[in-house]
Structures are given as structure tokens and as C-alpha cells.
Short mmCIF file of C-alpha atoms and ligand atoms in Angstrom, two decimals:
data_model
loop_
_atom_site.label_atom_id
_atom_site.label_comp_id
_atom_site.label_asym_id
_atom_site.label_seq_id
_atom_site.Cartn_x
_atom_site.Cartn_y
_atom_site.Cartn_z
CA MET A 11 -13.06 -36.72 0.68
CA THR A 12 -10.96 -34.87 -1.92
CA VAL A 13 -7.62 -32.85 -1.74
CA THR A 14 -9.89 -30.44 -2.12
CA ALA A 15 -12.29 -31.19 0.37
CA VAL A 16 -9.65 -32.38 2.72
CA VAL A 17 -8.00 -29.05 2.78
CA ALA A 18 -10.89 -27.01 3.19
CA ALA A 19 -12.16 -28.88 6.07
CA GLY A 20 -8.74 -27.82 7.38
CA MET A 21 -5.60 -28.98 8.64
CA ALA A 22 -6.65 -30.64 11.95
CA LEU A 23 -8.15 -33.84 10.17
CA LEU A 24 -4.71 -34.18 8.57
CA ALA A 25 -2.69 -35.02 11.34
CA ILE A 26 -4.42 -38.35 11.75
CA ALA A 27 -4.67 -38.67 7.86
CA PRO A 28 -4.00 -42.00 6.22
CA ALA A 29 -0.81 -42.71 5.20
CA SER A 30 -1.46 -42.40 1.24
CA ALA A 31 0.14 -39.91 -1.36
CA GLY A 32 -0.79 -36.77 -1.95
CA THR A 33 -0.65 -35.40 -5.07
CA THR A 34 -0.11 -31.63 -4.24
CA LEU A 35 2.27 -30.37 -2.22
CA GLY A 36 -0.38 -28.78 -0.01
CA ALA A 37 -2.28 -32.41 0.77
CA SER A 38 0.96 -34.07 0.97
CA ALA A 39 2.37 -31.77 3.59
CA ALA A 40 -0.58 -32.20 5.42
CA GLU A 41 -0.58 -35.51 5.57
CA LYS A 42 2.34 -35.24 7.60
CA GLY A 43 0.80 -32.69 9.97
CA ARG A 44 2.50 -29.97 8.27
CA TYR A 45 2.20 -27.48 5.86
CA PHE A 46 3.91 -26.28 2.43
CA GLY A 47 3.54 -22.71 1.46
CA THR A 48 5.16 -20.08 -0.92
CA ALA A 49 5.73 -16.15 -0.69
CA VAL A 50 2.71 -14.51 -2.79
CA ALA A 51 3.49 -11.08 -4.24
CA ALA A 52 -0.04 -9.26 -4.19
CA ASN A 53 -0.06 -7.31 -7.46
CA LYS A 54 0.09 -11.17 -8.86
CA LEU A 55 -3.44 -12.50 -7.52
CA SER A 56 -4.54 -10.75 -11.16
CA ASP A 57 -2.47 -13.79 -12.73
CA ASN A 58 -4.42 -16.58 -13.72
CA THR A 59 -1.84 -19.16 -14.11
CA TYR A 60 0.20 -17.74 -10.58
CA VAL A 61 -3.32 -18.04 -8.85
CA THR A 62 -4.01 -21.07 -10.19
CA ILE A 63 -0.96 -23.09 -8.92
CA LEU A 64 -0.86 -21.02 -6.01
CA ASN A 65 -4.79 -22.47 -4.93
CA ARG A 66 -3.65 -25.91 -6.62
CA GLU A 67 -0.31 -26.38 -4.13
CA PHE A 68 -0.22 -24.26 -0.91
CA ASN A 69 -1.61 -24.11 1.95
CA SER A 70 0.00 -21.56 3.38
CA VAL A 71 1.42 -17.95 2.14
CA THR A 72 3.98 -15.42 3.06
CA ALA A 73 3.65 -11.87 2.16
CA GLU A 74 7.02 -11.64 -0.04
CA ASN A 75 7.27 -7.43 0.42
CA GLU A 76 3.77 -6.31 1.83
CA MET A 77 4.06 -6.33 5.16
CA LYS A 78 7.16 -4.90 5.97
CA TRP A 79 8.17 -1.90 7.49
CA ASN A 80 7.83 0.42 4.13
CA ALA A 81 4.71 -1.23 3.01
CA THR A 82 2.72 -0.97 6.16
CA GLU A 83 4.11 2.78 7.91
CA PRO A 84 5.21 4.69 4.80
CA GLN A 85 5.00 7.23 6.89
CA GLN A 86 5.41 7.78 10.61
CA GLY A 87 2.08 6.70 12.18
CA GLN A 88 0.33 6.64 9.13
CA PHE A 89 -0.07 2.36 8.25
CA SER A 90 -1.35 1.07 4.90
CA HIS A 91 -2.39 -2.59 4.89
CA THR A 92 -4.77 -2.95 1.68
CA ASN A 93 -2.10 -5.46 0.11
CA GLY A 94 -0.92 -6.95 3.17
CA ASP A 95 -5.07 -7.50 3.93
CA ARG A 96 -5.22 -8.98 0.17
CA ILE A 97 -2.56 -11.46 0.65
CA VAL A 98 -4.66 -12.71 4.12
CA ASN A 99 -7.91 -13.08 2.60
CA HIS A 100 -6.28 -14.61 -0.26
CA GLY A 101 -5.20 -17.58 1.51
CA ARG A 102 -7.65 -17.37 4.51
CA GLN A 103 -10.51 -17.61 2.18
CA ARG A 104 -9.03 -21.14 1.08
CA GLY A 105 -8.06 -22.69 4.40
CA MET A 106 -4.31 -21.83 3.98
CA LEU A 107 -2.18 -20.52 6.91
CA VAL A 108 -0.57 -17.28 7.04
CA ARG A 109 3.08 -16.22 8.01
CA GLY A 110 3.15 -12.97 8.58
CA HIS A 111 6.88 -11.25 7.54
CA ALA A 112 8.87 -9.94 8.93
CA LEU A 113 7.83 -6.80 11.80
CA LEU A 114 11.67 -5.38 12.12
CA TRP A 115 14.31 -5.40 9.73
CA HIS A 116 17.61 -3.96 8.85
CA GLN A 117 16.22 -3.86 5.65
CA GLN A 118 13.20 -2.14 3.81
CA GLN A 119 12.65 0.20 6.17
CA PRO A 120 10.94 3.93 5.43
CA GLY A 121 12.77 6.46 5.25
CA TRP A 122 12.03 8.23 8.19
CA ALA A 123 12.96 5.01 10.20
CA GLN A 124 16.27 4.17 8.68
CA ASN A 125 16.66 8.69 9.42
CA MET A 126 16.32 7.78 13.41
CA SER A 127 17.98 6.52 16.09
CA GLY A 128 18.23 6.13 19.68
CA SER A 129 15.12 6.11 22.08
CA ALA A 130 12.92 7.73 19.34
CA LEU A 131 13.94 4.74 16.61
CA ARG A 132 13.31 2.28 19.97
CA SER A 133 10.12 4.06 20.47
CA ALA A 134 8.83 4.07 16.75
CA ALA A 135 10.16 0.24 16.38
CA ILE A 136 7.75 -1.13 19.08
CA ASN A 137 4.81 0.90 17.73
CA HIS A 138 5.37 -0.63 14.81
CA VAL A 139 5.19 -3.90 16.34
CA THR A 140 2.50 -3.30 18.26
CA GLN A 141 0.47 -1.73 15.54
CA VAL A 142 1.26 -4.22 12.94
CA ALA A 143 0.10 -6.97 14.89
CA THR A 144 -2.94 -6.16 16.37
CA HIS A 145 -3.73 -5.26 12.74
CA TYR A 146 -3.76 -8.81 12.16
CA ARG A 147 -4.21 -10.18 15.13
CA GLY A 148 -5.81 -13.74 15.07
CA LYS A 149 -4.74 -13.93 11.52
CA ILE A 150 -1.19 -15.05 11.50
CA HIS A 151 -0.12 -18.18 12.29
CA SER A 152 3.47 -17.45 12.38
CA TRP A 153 5.29 -14.11 12.54
CA ASP A 154 9.06 -13.33 11.74
CA VAL A 155 9.17 -10.89 14.40
CA VAL A 156 12.72 -9.81 13.73
CA ASN A 157 14.22 -10.94 10.39
CA GLU A 158 18.58 -11.13 10.02
CA ALA A 159 19.54 -9.36 12.97
CA PHE A 160 23.02 -11.50 13.26
CA ALA A 161 25.97 -10.92 11.86
CA ASP A 162 27.65 -13.03 8.50
CA GLY A 163 31.59 -14.74 9.38
CA THR A 164 32.91 -15.95 12.20
CA GLY A 165 32.13 -13.74 15.60
CA GLY A 166 28.29 -15.45 16.02
CA GLY A 167 27.10 -11.64 17.01
CA ARG A 168 24.45 -9.36 15.73
CA ARG A 169 24.68 -7.62 13.04
CA ASP A 170 25.23 -3.77 13.04
CA SER A 171 22.10 -2.05 12.21
CA ASN A 172 20.10 1.72 13.53
CA LEU A 173 18.13 -1.19 15.29
CA GLN A 174 20.97 -2.41 17.32
CA ARG A 175 22.69 0.55 17.68
CA THR A 176 19.60 1.22 19.56
CA GLY A 177 20.43 -1.85 22.53
CA ASN A 178 21.01 -5.11 22.24
CA ASP A 179 17.89 -5.92 23.86
CA TRP A 180 15.67 -4.38 21.08
CA ILE A 181 14.95 -7.85 20.24
CA GLU A 182 13.28 -9.30 23.20
CA ALA A 183 11.40 -6.02 23.42
CA ALA A 184 9.87 -6.97 19.83
CA PHE A 185 8.91 -10.25 20.86
CA ARG A 186 7.11 -9.13 24.09
CA ALA A 187 5.66 -6.22 22.00
CA ALA A 188 4.31 -9.14 19.07
CA ARG A 189 3.05 -11.54 22.23
CA ALA A 190 1.33 -8.51 24.03
CA ALA A 191 -0.26 -7.33 20.61
CA ASP A 192 -0.93 -10.77 18.88
CA PRO A 193 -0.87 -13.97 21.68
CA GLY A 194 -2.21 -16.31 19.50
CA ALA A 195 0.65 -15.73 16.43
CA LYS A 196 4.02 -18.12 17.11
CA LEU A 197 6.56 -15.94 17.33
CA CYS A 198 9.68 -16.38 15.04
CA TYR A 199 13.54 -15.65 14.63
CA ASN A 200 14.66 -15.56 11.43
CA ASP A 201 17.72 -14.91 9.61
CA TYR A 202 19.51 -17.03 6.63
CA ASN A 203 23.22 -18.54 6.30
CA THR A 204 22.22 -20.12 9.31
CA ASP A 205 21.82 -23.89 7.38
CA GLY A 206 24.17 -25.73 8.84
CA ILE A 207 25.64 -25.83 12.32
CA ASN A 208 27.78 -22.83 11.94
CA ALA A 209 29.17 -19.01 14.07
CA LYS A 210 25.62 -17.54 12.83
CA SER A 211 22.92 -20.54 13.55
CA THR A 212 25.31 -20.75 16.72
CA GLY A 213 24.76 -17.04 17.83
CA ILE A 214 21.23 -17.61 17.65
CA TYR A 215 20.65 -20.43 18.95
CA ASN A 216 22.38 -19.27 22.06
CA MET A 217 20.09 -16.30 21.60
CA VAL A 218 16.62 -18.73 21.70
CA ARG A 219 18.51 -20.68 24.66
CA ASP A 220 18.66 -16.96 26.46
CA PHE A 221 15.06 -16.31 25.80
CA LYS A 222 13.63 -19.62 26.25
CA ALA A 223 15.31 -19.42 30.23
CA ARG A 224 14.79 -15.77 31.06
CA GLY A 225 10.84 -16.55 29.83
CA VAL A 226 10.90 -14.05 26.79
CA PRO A 227 8.44 -15.04 24.64
CA ILE A 228 9.83 -16.88 21.38
CA ASP A 229 8.10 -19.98 19.54
CA CYS A 230 9.82 -20.69 16.62
CA VAL A 231 13.02 -20.05 14.16
CA GLY A 232 12.84 -19.77 10.33
CA ILE A 233 15.34 -20.83 8.79
CA GLN A 234 15.49 -19.24 5.34
CA SER A 235 17.15 -21.61 3.12
CA HIS A 236 18.16 -19.80 0.29
CA LEU A 237 20.75 -22.42 -0.91
CA THR A 238 22.90 -22.61 -4.17
CA ASN A 239 23.23 -26.23 -5.90
CA THR A 240 24.18 -28.11 -1.94
CA VAL A 241 22.41 -28.00 1.93
CA PRO A 242 24.94 -28.41 4.55
CA GLY A 243 25.33 -31.96 5.77
CA ASP A 244 24.25 -31.02 9.37
CA TYR A 245 21.19 -29.80 8.06
CA GLN A 246 18.97 -31.31 10.05
CA ALA A 247 20.86 -31.68 13.09
CA ASN A 248 21.00 -28.30 13.19
CA ILE A 249 17.09 -28.25 12.67
CA GLN A 250 17.12 -30.62 15.70
CA ARG A 251 19.32 -28.97 17.71
CA PHE A 252 16.74 -25.88 17.94
CA ALA A 253 13.80 -28.28 18.32
CA ASP A 254 15.17 -29.36 21.10
CA LEU A 255 15.98 -26.21 22.93
CA GLY A 256 11.77 -25.96 22.80
CA VAL A 257 10.87 -23.89 19.50
CA ASP A 258 9.12 -24.55 16.16
CA VAL A 259 11.66 -25.24 13.14
CA GLN A 260 10.49 -23.84 9.73
CA ILE A 261 12.10 -23.63 7.20
CA THR A 262 10.47 -20.22 5.56
CA GLU A 263 12.01 -19.34 2.26
CA LEU A 264 13.46 -21.81 0.64
CA ASP A 265 14.85 -21.27 -3.01
CA ILE A 266 18.42 -23.64 -4.49
CA THR A 267 19.67 -22.89 -7.71
CA GLY A 268 22.14 -25.33 -9.55
CA SER A 269 21.58 -28.34 -11.76
CA ASN A 270 21.63 -30.55 -8.38
CA GLN A 271 18.24 -28.23 -7.44
CA ALA A 272 15.73 -31.69 -7.75
CA ASN A 273 18.07 -33.79 -5.05
CA VAL A 274 18.82 -30.90 -2.66
CA TYR A 275 14.93 -29.92 -2.80
CA ALA A 276 14.30 -33.50 -1.83
CA SER A 277 17.23 -33.81 0.86
CA VAL A 278 15.59 -30.08 2.78
CA VAL A 279 11.85 -32.05 2.42
CA ARG A 280 13.56 -35.06 4.20
CA SER A 281 15.21 -33.48 6.89
CA CYS A 282 12.36 -31.67 7.81
CA LEU A 283 10.10 -34.15 7.92
CA ALA A 284 12.65 -36.17 10.50
CA VAL A 285 12.48 -33.92 13.30
CA ALA A 286 8.69 -33.52 14.35
CA ARG A 287 9.15 -29.79 15.18
CA CYS A 288 10.48 -29.03 11.95
CA THR A 289 5.98 -28.24 11.38
CA GLY A 290 6.30 -26.65 7.68
CA ILE A 291 8.33 -25.58 4.55
CA THR A 292 7.72 -22.16 2.68
CA VAL A 293 9.37 -21.67 -0.80
CA TRP A 294 10.41 -17.97 -1.52
CA GLY A 295 8.20 -17.78 -5.09
CA ILE A 296 6.04 -19.94 -6.98
CA ARG A 297 7.25 -19.55 -10.42
CA ASP A 298 11.17 -18.64 -11.48
CA SER A 299 10.31 -16.09 -12.88
CA ASP A 300 8.63 -15.02 -9.77
CA SER A 301 11.60 -15.41 -8.07
CA TRP A 302 14.05 -12.99 -6.62
CA ARG A 303 16.95 -14.66 -7.84
CA THR A 304 16.69 -13.43 -11.14
CA GLY A 305 17.80 -15.70 -14.25
CA GLN A 306 18.81 -18.42 -11.03
CA ASN A 307 15.18 -20.21 -11.98
CA PRO A 308 15.82 -22.01 -8.26
CA LEU A 309 11.82 -22.62 -7.83
CA LEU A 310 9.46 -25.31 -8.60
CA PHE A 311 7.71 -24.31 -11.47
CA ASP A 312 9.15 -23.03 -14.69
CA ASN A 313 8.16 -19.63 -15.98
CA SER A 314 5.24 -21.33 -17.39
CA GLY A 315 3.64 -23.27 -14.88
CA ASN A 316 5.34 -26.13 -15.61
CA LYS A 317 6.25 -28.86 -12.74
CA LYS A 318 10.13 -29.03 -12.94
CA ALA A 319 12.09 -32.05 -11.96
CA ALA A 320 12.58 -30.32 -8.39
CA TYR A 321 8.37 -30.09 -7.97
CA THR A 322 8.47 -33.89 -8.46
CA SER A 323 11.45 -34.84 -6.12
CA THR A 324 10.04 -32.69 -3.34
CA LEU A 325 6.21 -34.02 -3.89
CA ASN A 326 8.32 -38.09 -3.26
CA ALA A 327 10.30 -36.37 -0.47
CA LEU A 328 6.82 -35.22 1.13
CA ASN A 329 5.12 -39.17 0.15
CA SER A 330 7.59 -41.03 2.10
CA GLY A 331 8.91 -41.13 5.65
CA GLY A 332 8.37 -38.59 7.99
CA THR A 333 8.08 -37.90 11.84
CA PRO A 334 4.72 -37.00 12.44
CA VAL A 335 4.03 -33.51 14.33
CA PRO A 336 2.73 -34.27 17.58
CA THR A 337 0.41 -30.87 17.62
CA THR A 338 -2.08 -30.11 14.90
CA PRO A 339 -1.08 -27.72 12.47
CA GLY A 340 -3.78 -25.07 11.03
CA THR A 341 -4.32 -23.73 14.75
CA ASN A 342 -2.59 -21.36 16.13
CA PRO A 343 -1.22 -22.09 19.89
CA THR A 344 -3.34 -21.43 22.69
CA THR A 345 -3.11 -18.08 24.13
CA PRO A 346 -0.14 -18.49 26.35
CA PRO A 347 -0.53 -17.70 29.83
CA PRO A 348 -0.15 -14.17 30.87
CA PRO A 349 3.32 -13.18 32.19
CA SER A 350 2.44 -12.48 35.94
CA THR A 351 -1.16 -12.55 37.10
CA PRO A 352 -1.40 -9.79 39.37
CA PRO A 353 -4.95 -10.57 41.64
CA PRO A 354 -8.09 -8.95 40.00
CA THR A 355 -9.24 -5.63 41.44
CA SER A 356 -12.81 -5.93 42.46
CA GLY A 357 -14.42 -2.54 40.91
CA PRO A 358 -17.90 -1.44 42.72
CA GLY A 359 -19.41 -1.55 39.44
CA GLY A 360 -19.77 -5.29 38.04
CA CYS A 361 -16.40 -5.51 35.98
CA THR A 362 -12.96 -6.22 37.78
CA ALA A 363 -9.80 -5.22 35.24
CA THR A 364 -6.22 -7.03 35.39
CA MET A 365 -2.95 -5.65 33.92
CA PHE A 366 -0.07 -7.17 32.42
CA LEU A 367 2.97 -5.83 31.64
CA ASN A 368 5.89 -6.06 29.15
CA SER A 369 8.98 -4.01 29.64
CA TRP A 370 11.73 -3.19 28.58
CA THR A 371 14.15 -0.66 29.42
CA GLY A 372 12.74 2.82 29.16
CA GLY A 373 9.37 1.53 27.85
CA PHE A 374 6.03 -0.90 28.20
CA VAL A 375 3.44 -2.29 27.09
CA ALA A 376 0.35 -2.76 29.34
CA THR A 377 -1.76 -5.14 28.16
CA VAL A 378 -5.44 -4.71 30.14
CA ARG A 379 -8.59 -7.42 30.00
CA VAL A 380 -11.76 -6.27 31.54
CA THR A 381 -14.18 -8.94 33.09
CA ALA A 382 -17.83 -8.49 33.54
CA GLY A 383 -18.99 -9.38 36.71
CA ALA A 384 -22.19 -11.64 37.52
CA SER A 385 -24.39 -9.55 34.99
CA ALA A 386 -23.37 -8.96 31.37
CA ILE A 387 -21.86 -4.91 30.96
CA THR A 388 -22.19 -2.65 28.31
CA SER A 389 -20.02 -0.10 28.66
CA TRP A 390 -17.01 -0.03 31.36
CA ARG A 391 -14.42 3.00 32.55
CA VAL A 392 -11.22 1.80 34.29
CA THR A 393 -8.75 4.11 35.94
CA ILE A 394 -4.93 2.76 36.02
CA THR A 395 -2.79 5.58 38.23
CA LEU A 396 0.42 5.11 36.64
CA PRO A 397 3.86 5.41 38.74
CA SER A 398 5.47 8.93 38.13
CA GLY A 399 7.80 8.61 34.98
CA ALA A 400 5.50 6.49 33.27
CA ALA A 401 4.05 8.34 30.31
CA VAL A 402 1.30 6.72 27.72
CA THR A 403 2.50 6.91 24.20
CA ASN A 404 -0.55 5.32 22.06
CA ALA A 405 -3.14 2.67 22.79
CA TRP A 406 -5.72 0.46 21.31
CA SER A 407 -8.98 -0.75 21.11
CA ALA A 408 -9.63 1.84 24.41
CA THR A 409 -9.82 5.66 24.62
CA ASN A 410 -7.59 7.64 27.06
CA THR A 411 -8.23 10.94 29.39
CA GLY A 412 -4.48 11.81 30.74
CA THR A 413 -1.25 10.06 30.27
CA THR A 414 0.51 10.38 33.22
CA GLY A 415 -0.43 9.92 36.42
CA THR A 416 -4.09 8.65 36.98
CA THR A 417 -5.49 7.69 33.61
CA GLN A 418 -9.23 6.72 32.94
CA TRP A 419 -9.79 4.51 29.67
CA ALA A 420 -13.31 3.85 28.46
CA ASN A 421 -14.39 1.37 25.62
CA VAL A 422 -14.70 1.61 21.97
CA SER A 423 -17.83 1.07 20.31
CA TYR A 424 -17.09 -2.56 19.76
CA ASN A 425 -15.98 -3.93 22.90
CA GLY A 426 -18.34 -2.21 25.83
CA THR A 427 -20.71 -5.08 25.70
CA VAL A 428 -19.65 -7.96 27.20
CA ALA A 429 -21.34 -10.90 28.79
CA ALA A 430 -21.43 -12.27 32.55
CA GLY A 431 -17.89 -13.85 32.94
CA GLN A 432 -16.43 -12.70 29.79
CA THR A 433 -13.73 -10.59 29.01
CA THR A 434 -12.71 -8.22 26.48
CA GLU A 435 -9.05 -6.15 26.25
CA PHE A 436 -7.48 -3.00 25.35
CA GLY A 437 -3.90 -2.03 25.78
CA PHE A 438 -1.02 1.11 25.69
CA GLN A 439 2.23 1.29 25.21
CA GLY A 440 4.61 3.78 27.35
CA THR A 441 7.81 5.20 28.25
CA GLY A 442 8.91 4.81 31.68
CA THR A 443 8.31 2.00 33.86
CA ALA A 444 4.85 1.20 34.95
CA THR A 445 5.33 -1.82 37.61
CA GLY A 446 2.47 -1.13 40.40
CA PRO A 447 -1.26 -0.28 39.58
CA SER A 448 -3.85 -1.77 40.43
CA PRO A 449 -6.71 -0.72 37.54
CA THR A 450 -10.05 -0.46 39.08
CA CYS A 451 -13.36 -1.23 37.03
CA THR A 452 -16.41 0.26 36.71
CA ALA A 453 -19.34 -0.52 33.99
CA SER A 454 -22.77 -0.10 33.52
C1 XIL B 7 13.02 -10.46 -0.80
C2 XIL B 7 12.01 -10.00 -2.02
O1 XIL B 7 11.48 -11.79 -2.45
C3 XIL B 7 12.03 -8.82 -3.24
O2 XIL B 7 10.98 -8.69 -3.87
C4 XIL B 7 12.61 -7.74 -2.49
O3 XIL B 7 12.75 -6.87 -3.51
C5 XIL B 7 13.59 -7.99 -1.51
O4 XIL B 7 13.24 -8.96 -0.28
N1 XIL B 7 15.42 -12.84 3.05
C6 XIL B 7 13.69 -11.95 3.75
C7 XIL B 7 13.18 -11.57 2.00
O5 XIL B 7 13.69 -11.86 4.94
O6 XIL B 7 12.24 -10.51 2.82
C8 XIL B 7 13.69 -11.40 0.91
O7 XIL B 7 12.62 -10.67 -0.32
C9 XIL B 7 14.83 -12.19 0.62
C10 XIL B 7 15.74 -12.63 1.81
#
């Protein structure tokens, strides 16, 4: 099987592939059950040299800027996914994984969000998470749900930002909304200056431990790894301590400056390969001329697209050693069980509906699962009586009549037909508290 065929066949095969030396970054990583990706800029997809290297070497892509808040929701409620879609389609058509970056961040916010605060901003932010994750639902291997929310320095606490000022629970609200919108994507917290064991990475470690203890959905931690000529001696130990919390670790934005570059790249790769739950590495660009670190030449290919010494040391490190990844990369995680499973409510007309809630102070996202009975249905209606104080603010995959009290929900054109015993889902977001209601379902 050729390398191209191996990649095209999907990486499911590769977790058990024989230990032969791969000849590209992606194929070599895949032999170790991992991916090797790059940040991609949509406006470079017409550059032949760029695309040739991208398609040959990498099996994962991250949108460098195209999925950020300012790019995806330039005006409130008006979403723009054209450039993000171009990157997703380019990758998926070639069997690559796609990392989503980044749903919420204090930087690269649209002007309208920068000018918001309090509950209006919280609501807008959660709506943003819901809408963007829903748009890409089923196509994203891992989402950077929250980016760079911790402060640098000795305190180990949160960074001040408009998002942080909406309340310390904004991060968990974002993760719950992302899970509700795309249950198949791994949900990551991503940050920089977290390469070694330090106050900042320990603050994040404590947050992840707390999330795991309280059942807040989190699956991975991204260590950006923007490095300058050296890597902390406890880089691997730091990766390992996060893995030991029960999350994957991904090296998400690797670039390394300085004369020791080739050695440091090899060291980073060896550290990731040594930890079973370090599941993939992404470099932040292809050629030095593509790097955001202008003039610092921190990447694996020179401005002309030639392989640098750092490329060779990276490939060699990928081809030697390593601990197998226990799970198969290239497949999204199985849909996690819903956070709570109230008994389905029987409706009179051949369907049942079950509602799952992700709540935070002052708001919620509801996911409603419609299950056809013993025979197929072609349309459905769901009634949900919301408690007083709860109000629907927006909905997806269904149309609603009423936003408070008794609300009625009808299928949209593409999800009315459900085979016997099969399910479809719709969702809505609201303010207030929505615990309690048992939906009823009728079908024809
Ligand atoms: C950078 C992009 O590479 C630049 O093109 C853009 O001008 C600024 O953002 N941490 C992150 C990335 O999470 O999104 C940043 O990307 C680099 C630092």
C-alpha cells in the first residue's frame, strides 16, 4: 500500500500498522497512531507550492484565523463560514482530520462583542459557540472551545477579559454548549506558556481536574508550544500529568525559533510520542514565510518550500520510539451519554421526545431527541412547557411557536422523516432555568 493510499484509507488501519519508517510527517505520525497537522490559511489554498506540501505531508488541518469569532460572526447573529468551510472541505476531501480553532477567545473578537459585557455578552458568546459548533457538527475532530483564558505570571489565575467579567463559570458554560451542539467533537482547552510545569499550567491543570470531578465536558488540553530555542525539561512530565487526569493532550501550535531548532523539534516529538494520550501535533504554518512570527523562521520548510534540518529531525523522531495511542485516531469520539437521562415521555402519535439540559446560572441549552415508534414517521410535533422565568432565545433544527410557557416545536424540512425506532435531534437556547419539563411528541 502506498503512503497516499494508507492516508486515504483512513487512519483506522494505522494504529496497528507495522513499525516501518514513514516518509512524510503525516504517515509517520499515523504509524504511531497519531496525526501531524498544520495551521492553514484559506487564502493560500491557491498557492501551488503550499498546497503540494500540505497534501503530501500533513493529515490534520487547523484554520489559522477563519473560525475565530471575528471571522465567523462579523455582525451579531450573521454568520460567515465560507473560508472555514474551504479549509474543512480541503482537509476532509483528502482524509485529513480537522481541528476547530477557536470558539471563544479574548482576542480577534468582532467589534460588536468587544463592546458588550455582562449577561448580554454571556448570552451572545454561548450563542456563538452553539451556532458555530452546530455549523461544523460531525466534521471537527477537536474544538479549541476556549483559548488563552489564563493569565501569565505567578498567580495561576484567570486572565481579565470581557468574557471573564461575565462570571468565572463562562468556560464551563462554553464547554457545555459545545458538547450539546456537537457531541462527536473532542472539546479542548488551549493555551500558551503552558509547556512546562509552572503557575499557569498548574492553574489550568486544577481547572481540568475540577471539570472532570464535576462532570463538565472536557476531552483534551492543547499545549500551543510557541517555543524559543529551548523546551522546558519537564515538558513531557507536564503532558503526562494532564493525561493522567483523563484527557488527551494535543500539541496545537508548534513553532520553534533559534539555532537549536532541529534538536528542539525532535525533543518535542519524542515527548509527545512517549505519552500514550498525546494524540497529535500541529505546527503553526508550513513555510517560514507562512509564520505569524515574522522573520523568525520557526517552521519546518523554508520560504521556497524546501525541507529544513528541523523537518528531518522531526521526521526521524516520529519514526523512532513512542508509546502507542490506545484509541484509534481519525475517528471522532463516540457520542457521550447525555448528562442526565430522564425517562422518555410517550406521545399519542408514534414518537417519544426526551430533553437533555446543559444549564448555567441564568441560561441553558436544551437538546431534544425525537424517537420514532414502531413505524416510520414523516413529521413530528413536540410540546414543551417551560417553567416560569425561562424563555427561548434561539433554536436550531426545528421551528417554534411560543418562547415562554407552553412551547410547540415542529420539524424542519430535512428532519421530519425518521425511520422506526430511529432518532433525530433539535435544540434551543434560553435564559432563566428550564429544569423540569417532560416533552410530549405527536407524529404523522
Ligand atoms: C495568530 C495567527 O497565526 C495570525 O495570522 C493572526 O494575525 C493572529 O493569530 N495563539 C493562537 C492563534 O491561539 O490563534 C494565534 O494565531 C497565535 C497565538
